[in-house]
Each structure stands twice: as C-alpha cells, then as structure tokens.
mmCIF file of C-alpha atoms in Angstrom:
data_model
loop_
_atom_site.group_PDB
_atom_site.id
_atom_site.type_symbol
_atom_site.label_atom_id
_atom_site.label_comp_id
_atom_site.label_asym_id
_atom_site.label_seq_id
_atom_site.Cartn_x
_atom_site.Cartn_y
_atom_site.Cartn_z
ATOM 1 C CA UNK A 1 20.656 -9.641 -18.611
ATOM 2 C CA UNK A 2 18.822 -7.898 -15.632
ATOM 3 C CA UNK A 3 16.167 -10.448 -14.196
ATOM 4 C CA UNK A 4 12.816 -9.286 -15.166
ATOM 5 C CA UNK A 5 9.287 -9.210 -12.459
ATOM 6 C CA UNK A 6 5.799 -8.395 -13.216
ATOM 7 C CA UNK A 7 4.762 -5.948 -10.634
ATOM 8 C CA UNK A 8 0.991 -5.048 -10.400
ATOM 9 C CA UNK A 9 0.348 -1.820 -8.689
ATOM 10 C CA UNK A 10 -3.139 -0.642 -6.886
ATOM 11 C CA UNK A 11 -2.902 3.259 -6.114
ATOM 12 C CA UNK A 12 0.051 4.091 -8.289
ATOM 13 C CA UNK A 13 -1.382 7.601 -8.645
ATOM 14 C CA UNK A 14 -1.161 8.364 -4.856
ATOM 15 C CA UNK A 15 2.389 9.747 -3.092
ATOM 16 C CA UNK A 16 3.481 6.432 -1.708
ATOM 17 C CA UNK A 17 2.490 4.857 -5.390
ATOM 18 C CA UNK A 18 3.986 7.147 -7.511
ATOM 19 C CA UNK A 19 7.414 6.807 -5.280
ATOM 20 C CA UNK A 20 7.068 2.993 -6.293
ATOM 21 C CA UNK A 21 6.771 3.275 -9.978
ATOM 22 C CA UNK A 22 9.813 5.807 -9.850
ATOM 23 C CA UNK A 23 11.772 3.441 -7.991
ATOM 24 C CA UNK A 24 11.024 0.288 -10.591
ATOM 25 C CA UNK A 25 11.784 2.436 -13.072
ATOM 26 C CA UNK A 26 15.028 3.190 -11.911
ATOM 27 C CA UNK A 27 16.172 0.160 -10.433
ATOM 28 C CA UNK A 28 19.656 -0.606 -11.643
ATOM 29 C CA UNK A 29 19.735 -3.967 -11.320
ATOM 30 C CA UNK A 30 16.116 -5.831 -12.083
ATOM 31 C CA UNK A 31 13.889 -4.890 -14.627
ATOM 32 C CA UNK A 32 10.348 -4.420 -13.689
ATOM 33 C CA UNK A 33 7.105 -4.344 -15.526
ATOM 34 C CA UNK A 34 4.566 -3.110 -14.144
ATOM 35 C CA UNK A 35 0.588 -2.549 -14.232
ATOM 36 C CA UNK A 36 -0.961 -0.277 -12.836
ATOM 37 C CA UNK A 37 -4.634 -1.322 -11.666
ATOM 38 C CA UNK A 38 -6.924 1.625 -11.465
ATOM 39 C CA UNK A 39 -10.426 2.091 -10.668
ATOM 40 C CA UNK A 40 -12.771 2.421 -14.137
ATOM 41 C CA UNK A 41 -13.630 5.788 -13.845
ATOM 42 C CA UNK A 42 -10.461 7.251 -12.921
ATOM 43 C CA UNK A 43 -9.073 5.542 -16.167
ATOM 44 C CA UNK A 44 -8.923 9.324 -17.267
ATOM 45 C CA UNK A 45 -6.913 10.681 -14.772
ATOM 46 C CA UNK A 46 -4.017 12.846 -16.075
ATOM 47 C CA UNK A 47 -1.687 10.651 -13.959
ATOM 48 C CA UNK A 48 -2.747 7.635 -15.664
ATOM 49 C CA UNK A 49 -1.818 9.152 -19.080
ATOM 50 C CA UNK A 50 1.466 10.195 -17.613
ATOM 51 C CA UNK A 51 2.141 6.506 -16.017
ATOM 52 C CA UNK A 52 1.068 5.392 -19.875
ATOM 53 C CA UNK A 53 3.712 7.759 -21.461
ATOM 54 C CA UNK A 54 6.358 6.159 -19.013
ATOM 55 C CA UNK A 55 5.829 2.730 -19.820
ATOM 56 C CA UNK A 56 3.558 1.628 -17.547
ATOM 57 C CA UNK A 57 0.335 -0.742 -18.177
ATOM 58 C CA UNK A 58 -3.219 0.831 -17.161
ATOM 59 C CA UNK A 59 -5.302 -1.749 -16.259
ATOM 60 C CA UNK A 60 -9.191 -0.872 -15.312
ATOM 61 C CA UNK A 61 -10.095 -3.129 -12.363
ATOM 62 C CA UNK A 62 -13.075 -2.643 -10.004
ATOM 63 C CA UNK A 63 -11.515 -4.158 -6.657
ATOM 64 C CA UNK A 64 -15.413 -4.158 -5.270
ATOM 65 C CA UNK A 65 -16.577 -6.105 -8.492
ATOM 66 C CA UNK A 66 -16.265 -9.764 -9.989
ATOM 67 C CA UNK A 67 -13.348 -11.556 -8.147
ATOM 68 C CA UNK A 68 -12.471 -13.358 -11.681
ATOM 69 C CA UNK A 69 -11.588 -10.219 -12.917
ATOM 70 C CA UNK A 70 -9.362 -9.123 -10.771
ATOM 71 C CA UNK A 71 -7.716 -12.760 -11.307
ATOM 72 C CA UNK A 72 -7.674 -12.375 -14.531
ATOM 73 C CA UNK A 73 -5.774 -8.667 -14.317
ATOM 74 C CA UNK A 74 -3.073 -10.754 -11.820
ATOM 75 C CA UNK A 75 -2.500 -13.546 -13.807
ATOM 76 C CA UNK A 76 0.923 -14.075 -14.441
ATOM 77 C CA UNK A 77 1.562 -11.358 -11.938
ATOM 78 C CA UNK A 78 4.857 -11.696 -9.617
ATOM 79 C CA UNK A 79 4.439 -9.184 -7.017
ATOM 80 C CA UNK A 80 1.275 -7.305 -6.417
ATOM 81 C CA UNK A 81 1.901 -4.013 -4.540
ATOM 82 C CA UNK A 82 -0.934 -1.949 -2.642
ATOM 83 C CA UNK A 83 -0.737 1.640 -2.103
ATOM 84 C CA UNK A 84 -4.130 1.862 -1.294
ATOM 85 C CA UNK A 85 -5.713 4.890 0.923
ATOM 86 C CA UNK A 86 -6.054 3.778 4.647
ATOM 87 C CA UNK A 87 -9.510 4.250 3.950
ATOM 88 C CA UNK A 88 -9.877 1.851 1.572
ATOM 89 C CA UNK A 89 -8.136 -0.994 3.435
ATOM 90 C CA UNK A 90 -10.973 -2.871 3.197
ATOM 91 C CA UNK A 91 -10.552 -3.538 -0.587
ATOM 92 C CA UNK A 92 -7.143 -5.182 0.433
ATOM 93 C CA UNK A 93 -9.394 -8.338 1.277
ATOM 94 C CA UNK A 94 -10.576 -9.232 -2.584
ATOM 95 C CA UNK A 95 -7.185 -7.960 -3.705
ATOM 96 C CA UNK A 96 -5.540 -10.336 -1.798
ATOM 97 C CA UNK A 97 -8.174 -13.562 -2.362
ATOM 98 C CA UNK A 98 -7.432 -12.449 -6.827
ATOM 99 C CA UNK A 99 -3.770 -12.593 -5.548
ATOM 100 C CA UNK A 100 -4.042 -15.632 -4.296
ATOM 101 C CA UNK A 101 -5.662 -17.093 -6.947
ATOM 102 C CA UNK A 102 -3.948 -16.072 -9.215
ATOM 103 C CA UNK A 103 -0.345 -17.650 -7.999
ATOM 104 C CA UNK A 104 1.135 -14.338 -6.950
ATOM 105 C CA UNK A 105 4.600 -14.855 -5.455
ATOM 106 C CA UNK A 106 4.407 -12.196 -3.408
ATOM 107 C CA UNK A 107 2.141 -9.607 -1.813
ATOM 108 C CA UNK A 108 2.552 -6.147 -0.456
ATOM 109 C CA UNK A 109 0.214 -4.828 1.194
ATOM 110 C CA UNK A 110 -0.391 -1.105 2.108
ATOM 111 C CA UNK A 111 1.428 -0.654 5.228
ATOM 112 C CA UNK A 112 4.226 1.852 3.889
ATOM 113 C CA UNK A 113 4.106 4.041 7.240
ATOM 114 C CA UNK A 114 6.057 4.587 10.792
ATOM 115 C CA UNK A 115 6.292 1.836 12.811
ATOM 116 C CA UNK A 116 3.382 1.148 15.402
ATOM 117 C CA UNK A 117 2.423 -1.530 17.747
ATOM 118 C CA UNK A 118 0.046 -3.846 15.991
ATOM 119 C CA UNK A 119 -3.202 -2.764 18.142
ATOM 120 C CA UNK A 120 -4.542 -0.336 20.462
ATOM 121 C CA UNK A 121 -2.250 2.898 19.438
ATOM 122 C CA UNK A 122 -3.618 3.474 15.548
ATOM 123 C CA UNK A 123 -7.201 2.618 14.603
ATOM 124 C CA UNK A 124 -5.798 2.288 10.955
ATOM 125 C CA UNK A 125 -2.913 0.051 11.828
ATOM 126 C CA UNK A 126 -5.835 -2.301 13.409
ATOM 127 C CA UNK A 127 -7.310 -2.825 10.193
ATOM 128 C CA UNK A 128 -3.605 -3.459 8.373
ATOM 129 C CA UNK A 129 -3.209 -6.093 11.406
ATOM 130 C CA UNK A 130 -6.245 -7.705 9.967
ATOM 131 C CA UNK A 131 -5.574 -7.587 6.369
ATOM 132 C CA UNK A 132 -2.125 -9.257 7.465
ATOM 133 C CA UNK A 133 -3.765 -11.621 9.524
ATOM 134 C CA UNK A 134 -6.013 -12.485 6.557
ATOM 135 C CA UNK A 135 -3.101 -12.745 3.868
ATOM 136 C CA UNK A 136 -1.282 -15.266 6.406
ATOM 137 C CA UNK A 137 -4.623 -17.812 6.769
ATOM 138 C CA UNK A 138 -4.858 -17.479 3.007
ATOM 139 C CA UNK A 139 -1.563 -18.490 3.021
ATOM 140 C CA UNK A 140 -0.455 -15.739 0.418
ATOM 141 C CA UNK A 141 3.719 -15.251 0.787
ATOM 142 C CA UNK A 142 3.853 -11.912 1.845
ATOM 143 C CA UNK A 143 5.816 -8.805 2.530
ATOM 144 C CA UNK A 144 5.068 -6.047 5.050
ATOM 145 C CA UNK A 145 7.368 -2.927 4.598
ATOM 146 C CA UNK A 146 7.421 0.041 6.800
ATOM 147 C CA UNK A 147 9.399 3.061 5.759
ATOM 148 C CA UNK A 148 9.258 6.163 8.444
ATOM 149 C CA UNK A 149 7.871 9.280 8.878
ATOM 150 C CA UNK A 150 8.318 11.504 5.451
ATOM 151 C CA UNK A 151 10.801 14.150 5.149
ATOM 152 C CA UNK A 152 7.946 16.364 3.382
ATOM 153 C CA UNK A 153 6.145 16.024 6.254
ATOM 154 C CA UNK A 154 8.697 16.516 9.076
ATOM 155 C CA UNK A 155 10.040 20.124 8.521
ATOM 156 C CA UNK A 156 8.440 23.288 10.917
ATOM 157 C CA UNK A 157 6.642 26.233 9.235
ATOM 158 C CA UNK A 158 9.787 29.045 9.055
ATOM 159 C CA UNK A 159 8.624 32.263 10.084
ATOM 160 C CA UNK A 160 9.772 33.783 6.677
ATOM 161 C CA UNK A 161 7.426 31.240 4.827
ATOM 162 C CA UNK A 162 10.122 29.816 2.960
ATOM 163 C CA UNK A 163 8.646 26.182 3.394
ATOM 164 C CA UNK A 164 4.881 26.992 3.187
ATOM 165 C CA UNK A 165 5.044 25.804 -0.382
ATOM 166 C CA UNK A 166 5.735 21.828 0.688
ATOM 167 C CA UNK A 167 3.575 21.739 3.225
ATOM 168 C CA UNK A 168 0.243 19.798 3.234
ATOM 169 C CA UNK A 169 -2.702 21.874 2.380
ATOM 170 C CA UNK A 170 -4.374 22.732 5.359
ATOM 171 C CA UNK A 171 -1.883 21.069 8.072
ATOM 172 C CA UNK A 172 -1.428 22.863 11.140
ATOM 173 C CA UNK A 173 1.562 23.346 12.742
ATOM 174 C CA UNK A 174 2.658 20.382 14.846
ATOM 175 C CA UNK A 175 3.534 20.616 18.414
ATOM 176 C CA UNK A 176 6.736 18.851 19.768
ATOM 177 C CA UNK A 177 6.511 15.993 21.937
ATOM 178 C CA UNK A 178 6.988 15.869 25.632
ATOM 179 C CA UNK A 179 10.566 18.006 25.910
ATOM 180 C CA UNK A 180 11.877 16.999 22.618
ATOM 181 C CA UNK A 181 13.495 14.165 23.133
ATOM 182 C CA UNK A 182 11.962 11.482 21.492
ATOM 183 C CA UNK A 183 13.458 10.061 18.784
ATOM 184 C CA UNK A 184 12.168 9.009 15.310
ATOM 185 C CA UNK A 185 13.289 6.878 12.166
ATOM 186 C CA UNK A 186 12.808 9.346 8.741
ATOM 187 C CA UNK A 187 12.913 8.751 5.432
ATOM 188 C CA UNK A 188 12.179 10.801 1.971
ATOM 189 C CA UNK A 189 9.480 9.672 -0.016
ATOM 190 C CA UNK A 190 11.406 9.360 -3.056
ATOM 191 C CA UNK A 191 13.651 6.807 -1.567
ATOM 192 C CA UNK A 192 10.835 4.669 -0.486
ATOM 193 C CA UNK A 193 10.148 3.186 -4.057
ATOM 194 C CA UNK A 194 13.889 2.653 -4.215
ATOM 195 C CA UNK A 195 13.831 0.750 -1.032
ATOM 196 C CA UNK A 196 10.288 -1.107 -2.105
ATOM 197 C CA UNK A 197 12.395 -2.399 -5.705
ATOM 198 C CA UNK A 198 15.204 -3.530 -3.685
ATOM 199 C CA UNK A 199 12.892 -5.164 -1.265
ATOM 200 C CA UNK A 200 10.984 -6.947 -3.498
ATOM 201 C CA UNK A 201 13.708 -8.625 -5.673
ATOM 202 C CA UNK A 202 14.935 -10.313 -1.942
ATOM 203 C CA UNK A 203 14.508 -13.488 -1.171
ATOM 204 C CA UNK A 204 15.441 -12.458 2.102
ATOM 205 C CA UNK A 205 12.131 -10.737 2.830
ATOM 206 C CA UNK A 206 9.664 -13.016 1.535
ATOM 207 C CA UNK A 207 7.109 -13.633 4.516
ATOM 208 C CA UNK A 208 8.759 -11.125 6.581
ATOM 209 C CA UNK A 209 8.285 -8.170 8.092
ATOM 210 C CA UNK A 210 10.757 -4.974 7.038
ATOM 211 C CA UNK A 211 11.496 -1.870 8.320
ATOM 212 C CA UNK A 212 14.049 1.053 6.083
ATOM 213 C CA UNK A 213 14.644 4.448 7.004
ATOM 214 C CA UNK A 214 17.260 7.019 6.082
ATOM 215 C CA UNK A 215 17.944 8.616 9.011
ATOM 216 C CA UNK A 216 16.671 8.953 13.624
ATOM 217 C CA UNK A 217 16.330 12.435 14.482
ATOM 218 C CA UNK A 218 14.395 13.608 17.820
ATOM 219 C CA UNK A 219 12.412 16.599 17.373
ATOM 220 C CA UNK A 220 14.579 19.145 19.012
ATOM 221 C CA UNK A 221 17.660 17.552 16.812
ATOM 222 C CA UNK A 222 15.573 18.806 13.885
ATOM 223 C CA UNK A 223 14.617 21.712 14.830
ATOM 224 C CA UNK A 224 17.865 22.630 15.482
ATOM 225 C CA UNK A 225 19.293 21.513 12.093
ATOM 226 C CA UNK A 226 16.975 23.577 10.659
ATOM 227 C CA UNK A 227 17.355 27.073 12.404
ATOM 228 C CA UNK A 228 21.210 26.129 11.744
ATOM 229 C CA UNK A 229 20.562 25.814 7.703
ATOM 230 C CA UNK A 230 17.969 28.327 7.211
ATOM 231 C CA UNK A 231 19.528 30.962 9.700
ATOM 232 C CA UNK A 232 16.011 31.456 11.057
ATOM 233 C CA UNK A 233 15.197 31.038 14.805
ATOM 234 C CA UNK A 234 11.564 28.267 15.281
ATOM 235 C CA UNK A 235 9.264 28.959 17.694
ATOM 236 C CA UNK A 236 9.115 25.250 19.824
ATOM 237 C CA UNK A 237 5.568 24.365 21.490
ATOM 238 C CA UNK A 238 5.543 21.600 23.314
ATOM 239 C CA UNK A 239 2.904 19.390 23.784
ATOM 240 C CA UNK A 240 2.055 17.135 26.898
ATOM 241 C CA UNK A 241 0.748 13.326 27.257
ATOM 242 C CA UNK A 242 -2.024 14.663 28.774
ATOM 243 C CA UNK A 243 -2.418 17.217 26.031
ATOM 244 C CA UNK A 244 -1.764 14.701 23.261
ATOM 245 C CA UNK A 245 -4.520 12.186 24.863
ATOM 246 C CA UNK A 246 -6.739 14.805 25.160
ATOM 247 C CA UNK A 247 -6.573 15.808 21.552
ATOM 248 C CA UNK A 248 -7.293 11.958 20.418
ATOM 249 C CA UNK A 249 -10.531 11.876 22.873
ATOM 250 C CA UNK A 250 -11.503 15.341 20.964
ATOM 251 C CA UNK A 251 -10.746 13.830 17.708
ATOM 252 C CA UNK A 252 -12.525 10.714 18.583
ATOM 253 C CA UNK A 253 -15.667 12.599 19.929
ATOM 254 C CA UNK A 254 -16.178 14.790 16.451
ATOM 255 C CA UNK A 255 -15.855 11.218 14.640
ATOM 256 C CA UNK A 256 -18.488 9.174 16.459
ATOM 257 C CA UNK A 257 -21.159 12.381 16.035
ATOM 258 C CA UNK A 258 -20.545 12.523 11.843
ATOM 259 C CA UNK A 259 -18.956 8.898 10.585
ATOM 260 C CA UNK A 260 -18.530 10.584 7.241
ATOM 261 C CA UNK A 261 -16.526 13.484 8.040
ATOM 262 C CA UNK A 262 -13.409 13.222 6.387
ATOM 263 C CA UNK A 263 -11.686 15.924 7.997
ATOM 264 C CA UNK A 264 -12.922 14.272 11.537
ATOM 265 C CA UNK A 265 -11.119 10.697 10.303
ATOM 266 C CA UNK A 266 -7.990 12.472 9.471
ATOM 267 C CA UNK A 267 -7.804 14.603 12.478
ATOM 268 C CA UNK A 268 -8.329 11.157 14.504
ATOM 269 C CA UNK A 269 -5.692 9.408 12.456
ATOM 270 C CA UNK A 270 -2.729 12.437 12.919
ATOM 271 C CA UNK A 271 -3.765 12.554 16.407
ATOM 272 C CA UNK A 272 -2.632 9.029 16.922
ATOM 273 C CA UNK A 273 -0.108 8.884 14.659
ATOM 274 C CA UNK A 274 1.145 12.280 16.748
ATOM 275 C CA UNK A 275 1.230 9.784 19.747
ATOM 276 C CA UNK A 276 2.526 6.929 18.715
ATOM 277 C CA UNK A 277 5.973 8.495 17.568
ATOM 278 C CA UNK A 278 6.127 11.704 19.524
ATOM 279 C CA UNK A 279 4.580 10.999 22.742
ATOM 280 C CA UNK A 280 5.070 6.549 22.816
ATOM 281 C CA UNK A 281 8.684 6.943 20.966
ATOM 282 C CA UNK A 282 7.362 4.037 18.470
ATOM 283 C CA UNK A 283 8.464 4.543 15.624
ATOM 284 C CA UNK A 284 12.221 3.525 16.251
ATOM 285 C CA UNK A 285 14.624 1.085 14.982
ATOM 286 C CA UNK A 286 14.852 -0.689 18.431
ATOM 287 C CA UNK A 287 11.138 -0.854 18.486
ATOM 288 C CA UNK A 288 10.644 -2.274 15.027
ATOM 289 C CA UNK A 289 13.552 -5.074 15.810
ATOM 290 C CA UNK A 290 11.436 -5.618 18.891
ATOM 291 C CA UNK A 291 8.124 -6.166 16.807
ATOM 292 C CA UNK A 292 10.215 -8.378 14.926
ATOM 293 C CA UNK A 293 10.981 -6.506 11.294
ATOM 294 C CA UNK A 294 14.118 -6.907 9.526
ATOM 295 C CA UNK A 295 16.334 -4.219 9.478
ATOM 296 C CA UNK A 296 17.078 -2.131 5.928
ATOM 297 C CA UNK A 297 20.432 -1.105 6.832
ATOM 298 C CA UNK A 298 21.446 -4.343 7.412
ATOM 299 C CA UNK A 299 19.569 -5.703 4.603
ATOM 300 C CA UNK A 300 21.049 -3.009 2.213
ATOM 301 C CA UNK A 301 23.922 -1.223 4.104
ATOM 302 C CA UNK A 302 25.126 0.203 0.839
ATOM 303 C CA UNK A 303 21.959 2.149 -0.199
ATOM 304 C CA UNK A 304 22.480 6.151 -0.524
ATOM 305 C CA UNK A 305 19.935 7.736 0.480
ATOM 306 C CA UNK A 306 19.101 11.534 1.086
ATOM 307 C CA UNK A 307 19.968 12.892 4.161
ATOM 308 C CA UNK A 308 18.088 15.253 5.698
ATOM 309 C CA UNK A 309 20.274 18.463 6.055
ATOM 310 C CA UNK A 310 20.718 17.633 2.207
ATOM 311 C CA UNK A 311 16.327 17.541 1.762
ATOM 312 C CA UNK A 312 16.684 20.633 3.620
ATOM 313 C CA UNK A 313 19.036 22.702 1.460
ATOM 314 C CA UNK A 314 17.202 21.733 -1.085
ATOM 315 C CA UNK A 315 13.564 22.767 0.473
ATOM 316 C CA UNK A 316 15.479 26.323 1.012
ATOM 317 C CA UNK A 317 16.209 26.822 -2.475
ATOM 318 C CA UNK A 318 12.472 25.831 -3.588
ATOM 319 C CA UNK A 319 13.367 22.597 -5.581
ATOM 320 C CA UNK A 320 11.189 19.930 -3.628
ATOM 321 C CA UNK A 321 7.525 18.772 -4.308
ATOM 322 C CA UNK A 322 5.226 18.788 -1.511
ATOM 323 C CA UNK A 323 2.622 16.302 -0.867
ATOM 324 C CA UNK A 324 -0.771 15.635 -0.370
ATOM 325 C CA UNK A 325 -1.171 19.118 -1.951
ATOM 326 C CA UNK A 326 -4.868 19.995 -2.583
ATOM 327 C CA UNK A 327 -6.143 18.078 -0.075
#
C-alpha cells in the first residue's frame, strides 16, 4: 500500500497551487490528502467547489486571525505547503508559528520561483529570506524549492498572433538580455506540482534547499527554436544593463510616489526579476549549486518532464492554458 501524507495547502487556487494539487493527485507512488486552507470569504470561489469535487478538503482559515485556529486546522498535518502571493508573504509568519505548533514535519514555504541571490537583486526574495530565516530560529524542519522560469511565460509574441491567447493579460513584450546569451533553467508549470510531490515524500530534502527544472535555454536558443517550429521569423530587441537598471530606478520611482499601486509593485518586481536572470545570468543550475540547493536531476534523474519544443508544438496547435489570465 502507497504511504499516505496529510498535506495542507495555503493558495491552492493560484497557478503555482493549483499545479500542486494536480501533482498530489497524480502522484504514482504516495498517496496524499490534502486541505486546502482558504481565506473565509473566498470559501465561495468556483475553484474551491472544483478542488471539493476532486477530493480535496476546504478548510476556512483566517491566517491574520486567532493563532489557535490555525493550529487547530494543522493538527495532525504532515507537510504544510504555501503558495501564497508574494504580496502576502507576510502571512507566512503566523502560518509558520500554527505550523510549528502544531508538530508539522515539514514546511514549504512560498518560494516556487527562479533562482536569485538571497538579498539585494529581488525586493520579494528579501522578504522570503526572512520568512526562511524565521522558520529556521523557530526551528520548523523545512523545505525551500525553487522551480525556474515558466514555460507559459517564456515564449515571444509571434507576429501572426498565434500565442496571444497564453500570454499574461496585459504583459508587454520582453526585451532580450544583453546579446542573448545568457542562459536560464525552465520549467512548465504543470510539472512543478509533480516535482513538489516527489520532493516532499524525500527524506533527502528535509531542511534543505532544492532547485528542479526541465530544461537551460539562453534567450536567443529560444527564440530560435521557436521561429524553427512555428515557421515565423521574431523580431529580437535587445536590452542593455544600463537599460535594464534604468527601468528598475523607473519602476522604483512610480512605487515610492503611490505604495498602493499594484501595477507599480508588479512592474518593480518583473523589472528585477528581468535582471536577475537576463541581465545577472542567476537563475542557473551552477548558480543554485553555488547558493547551495540540491540538484533535481540528480535527486530524480528519471523524471519526464515536458520539453520545451514539445510545450511549443503544443502552444501552436492552441491546446495550452495560459496564466495569470485576467489579471
């Protein structure tokens, strides 16, 4: 009989979340149960009713309200899992505290994202740096997974439009890096949960650090891959360190004069992230053994994942979902 684990889930409805649950669901080899803790009012959500239908627990929890509830949602609890918005980090702090509490074996926290240097590169990756410095004094085991930079959100606008329907609502188009060069660890989003259930049945990767990704691609080799599979020729813009700086000090600027512009936040946040992988080269395998992660390929050398001339094809012939789509 498959081993079983209680999995507790905060922002299962979200892309990262929802990649999760799919992935316990369809893990081969452990059976998971899983809760998934949602805010009170959102207990309404359409998602939530579809979670429900698939077997999965709704749980009401206010993470901002009496700490012995949230213990009392955990109890019994083996792995907790965050998925939580970056910003909403802050609610990691209480989540983790219940966790702890409540004898979880094992907490994820929302990390979930390419690899970047602990501080001074990604305001957002600051405050993860914190919440992992806080699980570790707490003394909470732990595991901090980092996946890549999404397939859905990798591809170039084709000038037929053939793509416009998985793209972000409202992204623009993203200039390359420098000349191109730079690589940069990918992954799908549906493999992610698939690499989270393996993950989290390890003993291997208990108080560790853990980095999976499908496949490294520089942004000229996808390009390329792209004009060779959709027979259309991309228009390449390039974009400068200068140029890339510039646009976080811009970004920055239009934050600090309205602290509650959304739009401002994310701007600052792609900016960076822009940087950090396209401008830095950060988000690399070398770079993540460097920071000290465990590898996923040699974790799980076996695992088949999609590659991407395959997510391609299948982008081309309109079968993929975007994300963050009406946003």
């Amino acid at each position: 009989m498959a081993p079983l684990i209680k999995v507790a889930i905060v922002g299962a409805s979200g892309e990262t979340g929802q990649s999760i649950v799919n992935g316990l669901l369809s893990a081969p080899d452990v059976k998971f149960e899983i809760k998934a803790l949602t805010r009170p009012e959102s207990l309404s959500k359409p998602i939530n009713a579809d979670l429900k239908n698939r077997g999965v627990d709704i749980i009401p929890v206010d993470l901002s309200g009496p700490l012995d509830k949230i213990i009392e949602a955990l109890t019994g609890i083996d792995v907790v899992i965050s998925a939580i918005f970056f910003g909403s980090l802050g609610d990691e702090i209480p989540l983790a505290n219940a966790a702890k509490a409540a004898g979880v074996k094992r907490f994820v926290q929302s990390a979930f994202m390419v690899v970047v240097p602990p501080r001074g590169v990604v305001n957002f990756r600051e405050k993860k740096e914190e919440n992992l410095n806080h699980i570790q004094k707490i003394r909470l085991p732990y595991t901090y997974i980092d996946v890549g930079w999404w397939y859905q959100i990798t591809l170039p606008r084709l000038p037929s439009g053939r793509l416009d329907y998985l793209l972000p609502t409202g992204q623009p188009e993203q200039p390359i890096g420098l000349d191109g060069s730079v690589p940069s660890a990918l992954a799908d989003i549906r493999d992610v949960g698939r690499y989270v259930a393996k993950i989290i049945a390890d003993p291997r990767t208990l108080n560790k650090k853990v980095h999976v990704f499908n496949e490294v691609h520089t942004r000229n080799q996808v390009y390329d891959l792209l004009e060779g599979v959709s027979g259309e020729k991309l228009d390449r813009q390039y974009l400068s360190q200068a140029e890339a700086e510039a646009r976080i000090e811009q970004a920055r600027l239009a934050l600090e004069q309205n602290p509650a512009d959304g739009s401002a936040l994310a701007m600052l946040t792609v900016s960076q992230l822009t940087f950090s992988w396209g401008i830095r080269g950060d988000n690399t395998p070398e770079n993540a053994a460097y920071l000290g992660y465990l590898s996923g390929k040699d974790l799980y050398p076996d695992f088949e994942f999609t590659t991407l001339k395959d997510y391609m094809k299948e982008a081309l012939e309109g079968n993929c979902k975007g994300v963050y789509q009406g946003r």
